[in-house]
Every structure is written in C-alpha cells, then in structure tokens.
mmCIF file of C-alpha atoms in Angstrom:
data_model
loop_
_atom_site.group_PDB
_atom_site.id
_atom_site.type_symbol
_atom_site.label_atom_id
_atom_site.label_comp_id
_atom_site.label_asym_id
_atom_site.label_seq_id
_atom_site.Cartn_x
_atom_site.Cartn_y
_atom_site.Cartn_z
ATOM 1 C CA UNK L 1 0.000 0.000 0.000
ATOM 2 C CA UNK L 2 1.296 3.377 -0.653
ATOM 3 C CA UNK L 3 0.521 5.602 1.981
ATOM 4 C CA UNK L 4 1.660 9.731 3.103
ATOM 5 C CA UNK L 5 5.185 9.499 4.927
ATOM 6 C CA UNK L 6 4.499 9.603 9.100
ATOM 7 C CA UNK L 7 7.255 11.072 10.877
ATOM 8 C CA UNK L 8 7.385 7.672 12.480
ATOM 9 C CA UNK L 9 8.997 6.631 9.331
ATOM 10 C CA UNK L 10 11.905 8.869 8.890
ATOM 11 C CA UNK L 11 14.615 6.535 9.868
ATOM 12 C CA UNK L 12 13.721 3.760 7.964
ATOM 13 C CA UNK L 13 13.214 5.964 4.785
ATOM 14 C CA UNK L 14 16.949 7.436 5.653
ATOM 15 C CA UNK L 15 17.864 3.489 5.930
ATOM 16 C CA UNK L 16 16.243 3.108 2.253
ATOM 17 C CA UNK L 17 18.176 6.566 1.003
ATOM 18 C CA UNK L 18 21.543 5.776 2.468
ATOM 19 C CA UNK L 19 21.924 1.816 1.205
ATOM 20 C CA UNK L 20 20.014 2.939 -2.089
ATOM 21 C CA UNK L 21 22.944 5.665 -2.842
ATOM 22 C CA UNK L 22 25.553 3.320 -1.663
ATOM 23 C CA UNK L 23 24.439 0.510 -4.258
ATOM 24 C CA UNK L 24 23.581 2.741 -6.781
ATOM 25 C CA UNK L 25 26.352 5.012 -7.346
ATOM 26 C CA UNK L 26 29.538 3.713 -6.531
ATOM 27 C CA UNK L 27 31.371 4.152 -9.078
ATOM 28 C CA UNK L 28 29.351 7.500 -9.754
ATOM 29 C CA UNK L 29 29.601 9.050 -6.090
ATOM 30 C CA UNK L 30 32.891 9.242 -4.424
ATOM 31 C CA UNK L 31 33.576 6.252 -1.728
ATOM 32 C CA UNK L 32 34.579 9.021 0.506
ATOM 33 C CA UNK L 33 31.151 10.593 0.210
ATOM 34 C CA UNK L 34 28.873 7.087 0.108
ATOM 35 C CA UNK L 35 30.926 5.608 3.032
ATOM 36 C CA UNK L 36 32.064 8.456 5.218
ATOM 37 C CA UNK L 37 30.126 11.443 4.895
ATOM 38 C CA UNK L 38 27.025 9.989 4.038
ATOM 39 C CA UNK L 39 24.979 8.481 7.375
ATOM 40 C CA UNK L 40 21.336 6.898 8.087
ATOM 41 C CA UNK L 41 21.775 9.119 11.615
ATOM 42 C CA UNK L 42 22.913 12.333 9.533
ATOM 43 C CA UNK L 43 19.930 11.670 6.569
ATOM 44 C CA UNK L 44 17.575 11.103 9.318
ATOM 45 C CA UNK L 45 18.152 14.585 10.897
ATOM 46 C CA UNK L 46 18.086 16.171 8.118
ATOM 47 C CA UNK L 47 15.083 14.290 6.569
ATOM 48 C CA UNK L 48 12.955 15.231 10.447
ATOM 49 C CA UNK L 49 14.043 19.074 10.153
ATOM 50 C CA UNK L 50 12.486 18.793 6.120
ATOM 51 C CA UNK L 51 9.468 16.897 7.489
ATOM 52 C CA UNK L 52 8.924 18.969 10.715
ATOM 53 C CA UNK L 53 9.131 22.522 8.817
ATOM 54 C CA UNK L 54 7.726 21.215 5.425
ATOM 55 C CA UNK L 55 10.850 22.825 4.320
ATOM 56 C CA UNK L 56 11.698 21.881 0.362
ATOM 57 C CA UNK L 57 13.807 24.229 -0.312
ATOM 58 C CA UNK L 58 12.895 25.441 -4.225
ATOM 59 C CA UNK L 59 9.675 24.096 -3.992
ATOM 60 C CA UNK L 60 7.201 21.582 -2.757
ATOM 61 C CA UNK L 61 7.341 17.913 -2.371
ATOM 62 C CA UNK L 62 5.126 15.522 -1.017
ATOM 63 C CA UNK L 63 6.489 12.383 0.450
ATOM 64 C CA UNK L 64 5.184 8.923 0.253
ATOM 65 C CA UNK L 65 5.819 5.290 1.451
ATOM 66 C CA UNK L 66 5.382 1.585 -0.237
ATOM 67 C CA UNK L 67 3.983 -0.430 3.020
ATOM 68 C CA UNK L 68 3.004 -3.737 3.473
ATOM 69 C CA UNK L 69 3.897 -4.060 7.046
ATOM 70 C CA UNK L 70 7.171 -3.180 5.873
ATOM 71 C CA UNK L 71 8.307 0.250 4.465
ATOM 72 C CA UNK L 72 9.841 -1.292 1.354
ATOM 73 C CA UNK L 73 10.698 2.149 -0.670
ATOM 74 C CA UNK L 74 10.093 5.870 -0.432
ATOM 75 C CA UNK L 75 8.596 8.506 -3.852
ATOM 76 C CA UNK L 76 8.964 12.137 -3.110
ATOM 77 C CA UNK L 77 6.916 14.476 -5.797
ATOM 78 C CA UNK L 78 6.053 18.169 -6.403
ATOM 79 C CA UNK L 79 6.161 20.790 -9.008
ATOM 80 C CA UNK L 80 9.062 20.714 -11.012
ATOM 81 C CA UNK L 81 11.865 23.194 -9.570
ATOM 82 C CA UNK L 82 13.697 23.693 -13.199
ATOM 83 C CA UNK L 83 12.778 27.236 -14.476
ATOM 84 C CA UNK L 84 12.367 26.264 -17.807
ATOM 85 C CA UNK L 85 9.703 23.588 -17.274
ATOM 86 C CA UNK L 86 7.043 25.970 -14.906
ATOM 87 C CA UNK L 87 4.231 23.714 -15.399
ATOM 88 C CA UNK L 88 5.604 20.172 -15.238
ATOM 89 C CA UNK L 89 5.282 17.936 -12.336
ATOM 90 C CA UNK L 90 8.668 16.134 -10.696
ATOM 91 C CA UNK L 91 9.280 12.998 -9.598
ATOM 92 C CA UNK L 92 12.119 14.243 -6.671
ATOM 93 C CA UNK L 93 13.417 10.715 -5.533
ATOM 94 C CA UNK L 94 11.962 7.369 -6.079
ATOM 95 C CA UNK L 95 14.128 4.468 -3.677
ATOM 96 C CA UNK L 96 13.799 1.112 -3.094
ATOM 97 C CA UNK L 97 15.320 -0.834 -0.307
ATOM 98 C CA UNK L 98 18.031 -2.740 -2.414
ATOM 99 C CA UNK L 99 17.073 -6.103 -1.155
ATOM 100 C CA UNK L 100 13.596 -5.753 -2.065
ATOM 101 C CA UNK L 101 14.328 -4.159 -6.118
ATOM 102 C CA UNK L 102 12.743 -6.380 -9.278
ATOM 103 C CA UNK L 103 9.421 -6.502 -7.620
ATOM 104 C CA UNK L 104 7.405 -4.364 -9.050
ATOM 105 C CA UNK L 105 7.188 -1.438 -5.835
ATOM 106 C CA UNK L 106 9.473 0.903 -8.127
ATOM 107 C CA UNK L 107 6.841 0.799 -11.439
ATOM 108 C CA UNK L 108 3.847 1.314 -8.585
ATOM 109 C CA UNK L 109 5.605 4.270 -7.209
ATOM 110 C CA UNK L 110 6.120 5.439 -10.634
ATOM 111 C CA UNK L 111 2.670 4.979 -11.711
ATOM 112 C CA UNK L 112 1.302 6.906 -8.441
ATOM 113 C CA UNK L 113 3.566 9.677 -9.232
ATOM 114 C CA UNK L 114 1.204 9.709 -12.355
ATOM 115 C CA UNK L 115 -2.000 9.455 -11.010
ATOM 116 C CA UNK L 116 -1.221 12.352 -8.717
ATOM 117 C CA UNK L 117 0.035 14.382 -11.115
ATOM 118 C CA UNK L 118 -2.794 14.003 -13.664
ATOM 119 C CA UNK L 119 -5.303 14.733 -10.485
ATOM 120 C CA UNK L 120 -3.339 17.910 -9.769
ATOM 121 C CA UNK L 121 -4.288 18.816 -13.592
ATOM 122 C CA UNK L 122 -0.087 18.323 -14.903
ATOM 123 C CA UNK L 123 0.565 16.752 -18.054
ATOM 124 C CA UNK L 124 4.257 16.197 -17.608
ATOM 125 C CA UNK L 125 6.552 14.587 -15.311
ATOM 126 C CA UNK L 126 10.156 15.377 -15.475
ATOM 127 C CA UNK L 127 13.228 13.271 -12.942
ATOM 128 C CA UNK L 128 16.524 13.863 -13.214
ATOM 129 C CA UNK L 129 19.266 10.866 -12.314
ATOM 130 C CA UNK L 130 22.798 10.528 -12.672
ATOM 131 C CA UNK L 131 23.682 10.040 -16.220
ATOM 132 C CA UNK L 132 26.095 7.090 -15.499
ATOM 133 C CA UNK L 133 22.987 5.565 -13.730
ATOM 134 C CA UNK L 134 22.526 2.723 -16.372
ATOM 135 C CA UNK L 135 19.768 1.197 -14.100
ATOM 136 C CA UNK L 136 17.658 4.115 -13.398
ATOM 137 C CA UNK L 137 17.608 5.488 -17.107
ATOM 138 C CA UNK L 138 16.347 1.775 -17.955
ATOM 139 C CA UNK L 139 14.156 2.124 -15.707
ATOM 140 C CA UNK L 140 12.663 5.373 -16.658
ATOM 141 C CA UNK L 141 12.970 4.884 -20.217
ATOM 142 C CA UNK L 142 11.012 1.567 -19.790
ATOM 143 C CA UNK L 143 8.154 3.626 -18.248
ATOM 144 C CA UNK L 144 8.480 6.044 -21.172
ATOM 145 C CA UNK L 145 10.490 8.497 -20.081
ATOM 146 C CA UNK L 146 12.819 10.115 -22.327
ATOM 147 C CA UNK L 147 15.710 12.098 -21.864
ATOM 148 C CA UNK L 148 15.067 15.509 -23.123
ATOM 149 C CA UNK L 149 18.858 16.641 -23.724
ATOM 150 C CA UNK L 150 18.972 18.577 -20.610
ATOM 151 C CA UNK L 151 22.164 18.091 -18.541
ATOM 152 C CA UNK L 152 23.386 19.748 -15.682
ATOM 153 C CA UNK L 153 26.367 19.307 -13.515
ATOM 154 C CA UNK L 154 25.508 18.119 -9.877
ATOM 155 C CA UNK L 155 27.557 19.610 -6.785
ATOM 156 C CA UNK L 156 29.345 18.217 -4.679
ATOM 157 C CA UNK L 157 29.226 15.158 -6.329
ATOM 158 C CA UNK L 158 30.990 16.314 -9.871
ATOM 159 C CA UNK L 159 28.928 14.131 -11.743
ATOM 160 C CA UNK L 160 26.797 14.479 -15.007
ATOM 161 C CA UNK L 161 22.930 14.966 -14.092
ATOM 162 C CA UNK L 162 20.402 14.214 -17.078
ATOM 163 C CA UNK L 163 16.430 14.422 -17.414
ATOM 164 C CA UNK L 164 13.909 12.671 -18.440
ATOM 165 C CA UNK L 165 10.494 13.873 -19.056
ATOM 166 C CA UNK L 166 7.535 12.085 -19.700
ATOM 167 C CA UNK L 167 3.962 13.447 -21.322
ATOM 168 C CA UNK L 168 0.742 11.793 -19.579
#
C-alpha cells in the first residue's frame, strides 16, 4: 500500500536513502562521500528538520511510502523546480530498499507519481538521475520516459545529471 510518509517513518526511509545511494552510485559518487560522509543518523536529521518545517527548499514535495507491514521504498513528488519547465510535475526521488528491487514497488511508485500528477491537472513529469545511472535510465525509459537533452552538472558530487520527461 502506498501511503503519506508519518514522521514515524523517517529513519527507515533514511535506511532506504543511504543503502540505495551506496548501491547505486559507486562508481558514480565518491567512496569518501557514500561511506564516510554519508549516514542513516545524519539523513535522518536532516530528513525530520524537512518533514517537521515542510521545508523543500525550491519548492514543494510531497512524500510517500510503499507499506506492506514493511516500508519497502520511499517517492517524493512536487512541481518541477527547473525554471524552464514551470508547469511540469517532478518525480524528486523514487528508492527502493536494495534487497527488495525487481518486484514491481518501483513501477507502482512510478505509476502513483502519475496518477497524482494528472489529479493535480499536470501533463508532464520530469526526474533527473545521474547520467552514469545505467539502471535508473532503464528504468525510466522503460516507463516512457525520455531524456530531453537537458544536462546539468551536480555539486558536490561532480557528476553528469540528465532528465527525463515524460507526457501523460
């Protein structure tokens, strides 16, 4: 079941964040970032501070969890923060707990990022991902997402970001 994020669930979606960068992008993301700098206790805070103040940043996302009885993977969505795409809708993260990938919680995450865009009246989703992400732009492009040629370079990590957008 996909449910709203409860504050009750901030450490386990840190948990999911944390091991999902760390198998992800190695190889992408410094070791000294993945392994070092990047914690489930430091995510955590920082994820409670976000969730306490509603605080986004750029703009707004609403958070959501894949729950069975377990909190298996975590979608975060809003309006798109890029300045040339105003009236697009953004899928901000999408993670699933490594040892539970292939299932089929990623594609329902996806596909509820599209239902609640189409209710809030968008009629395009954009995501960005690394672009040496193989397995994400797969992914994406297997849900029809295509990468629009928009490329940006992503700080601290001095890596390639690229975007896919998707009309629904």
């Amino acid at each position: 079941m996909i449910r709203p994020m409860k504050a009750s669930d901030i450490s386990r979606v840190a948990e999911i964040r944390v091991f999902g960068w760390r198998c992800a992008y190695r190889g992408i993301v410094s070791d000294e970032h993945l392994f070092n700098e990047l914690s489930v206790t430091g995510r955590a805070e920082k994820l409670a501070e976000q969730f306490s103040k509603n605080d986004n940043t750029s703009y707004e996302q609403d958070r959501y969890v894949y729950d069975d009885g377990i909190i298996r993977a975590f979608l975060m969505v809003g309006s798109c923060g890029d300045q040339d795409k105003p009236h697009a809708f953004e899928l901000g993260a999408l993670y699933v707990d490594p040892c539970l990938q292939g299932k089929g919680i990623g594609t329902a995450l996806a596909m509820y990022c599209e239902t609640i865009a189409i209710t809030r009246g968008y009629n395009e989703i954009c995501i960005w991902t690394f672009e040496k992400n193989a397995a994400a732009r797969a992914f994406y492009e297997k849900l029809g997402y295509v990468h629009d040629g928009t490329t940006q370079n992503i700080e601290p990590y001095n890596a390639t970001g690229v975007r896919y957008c998707k009309n629904i």
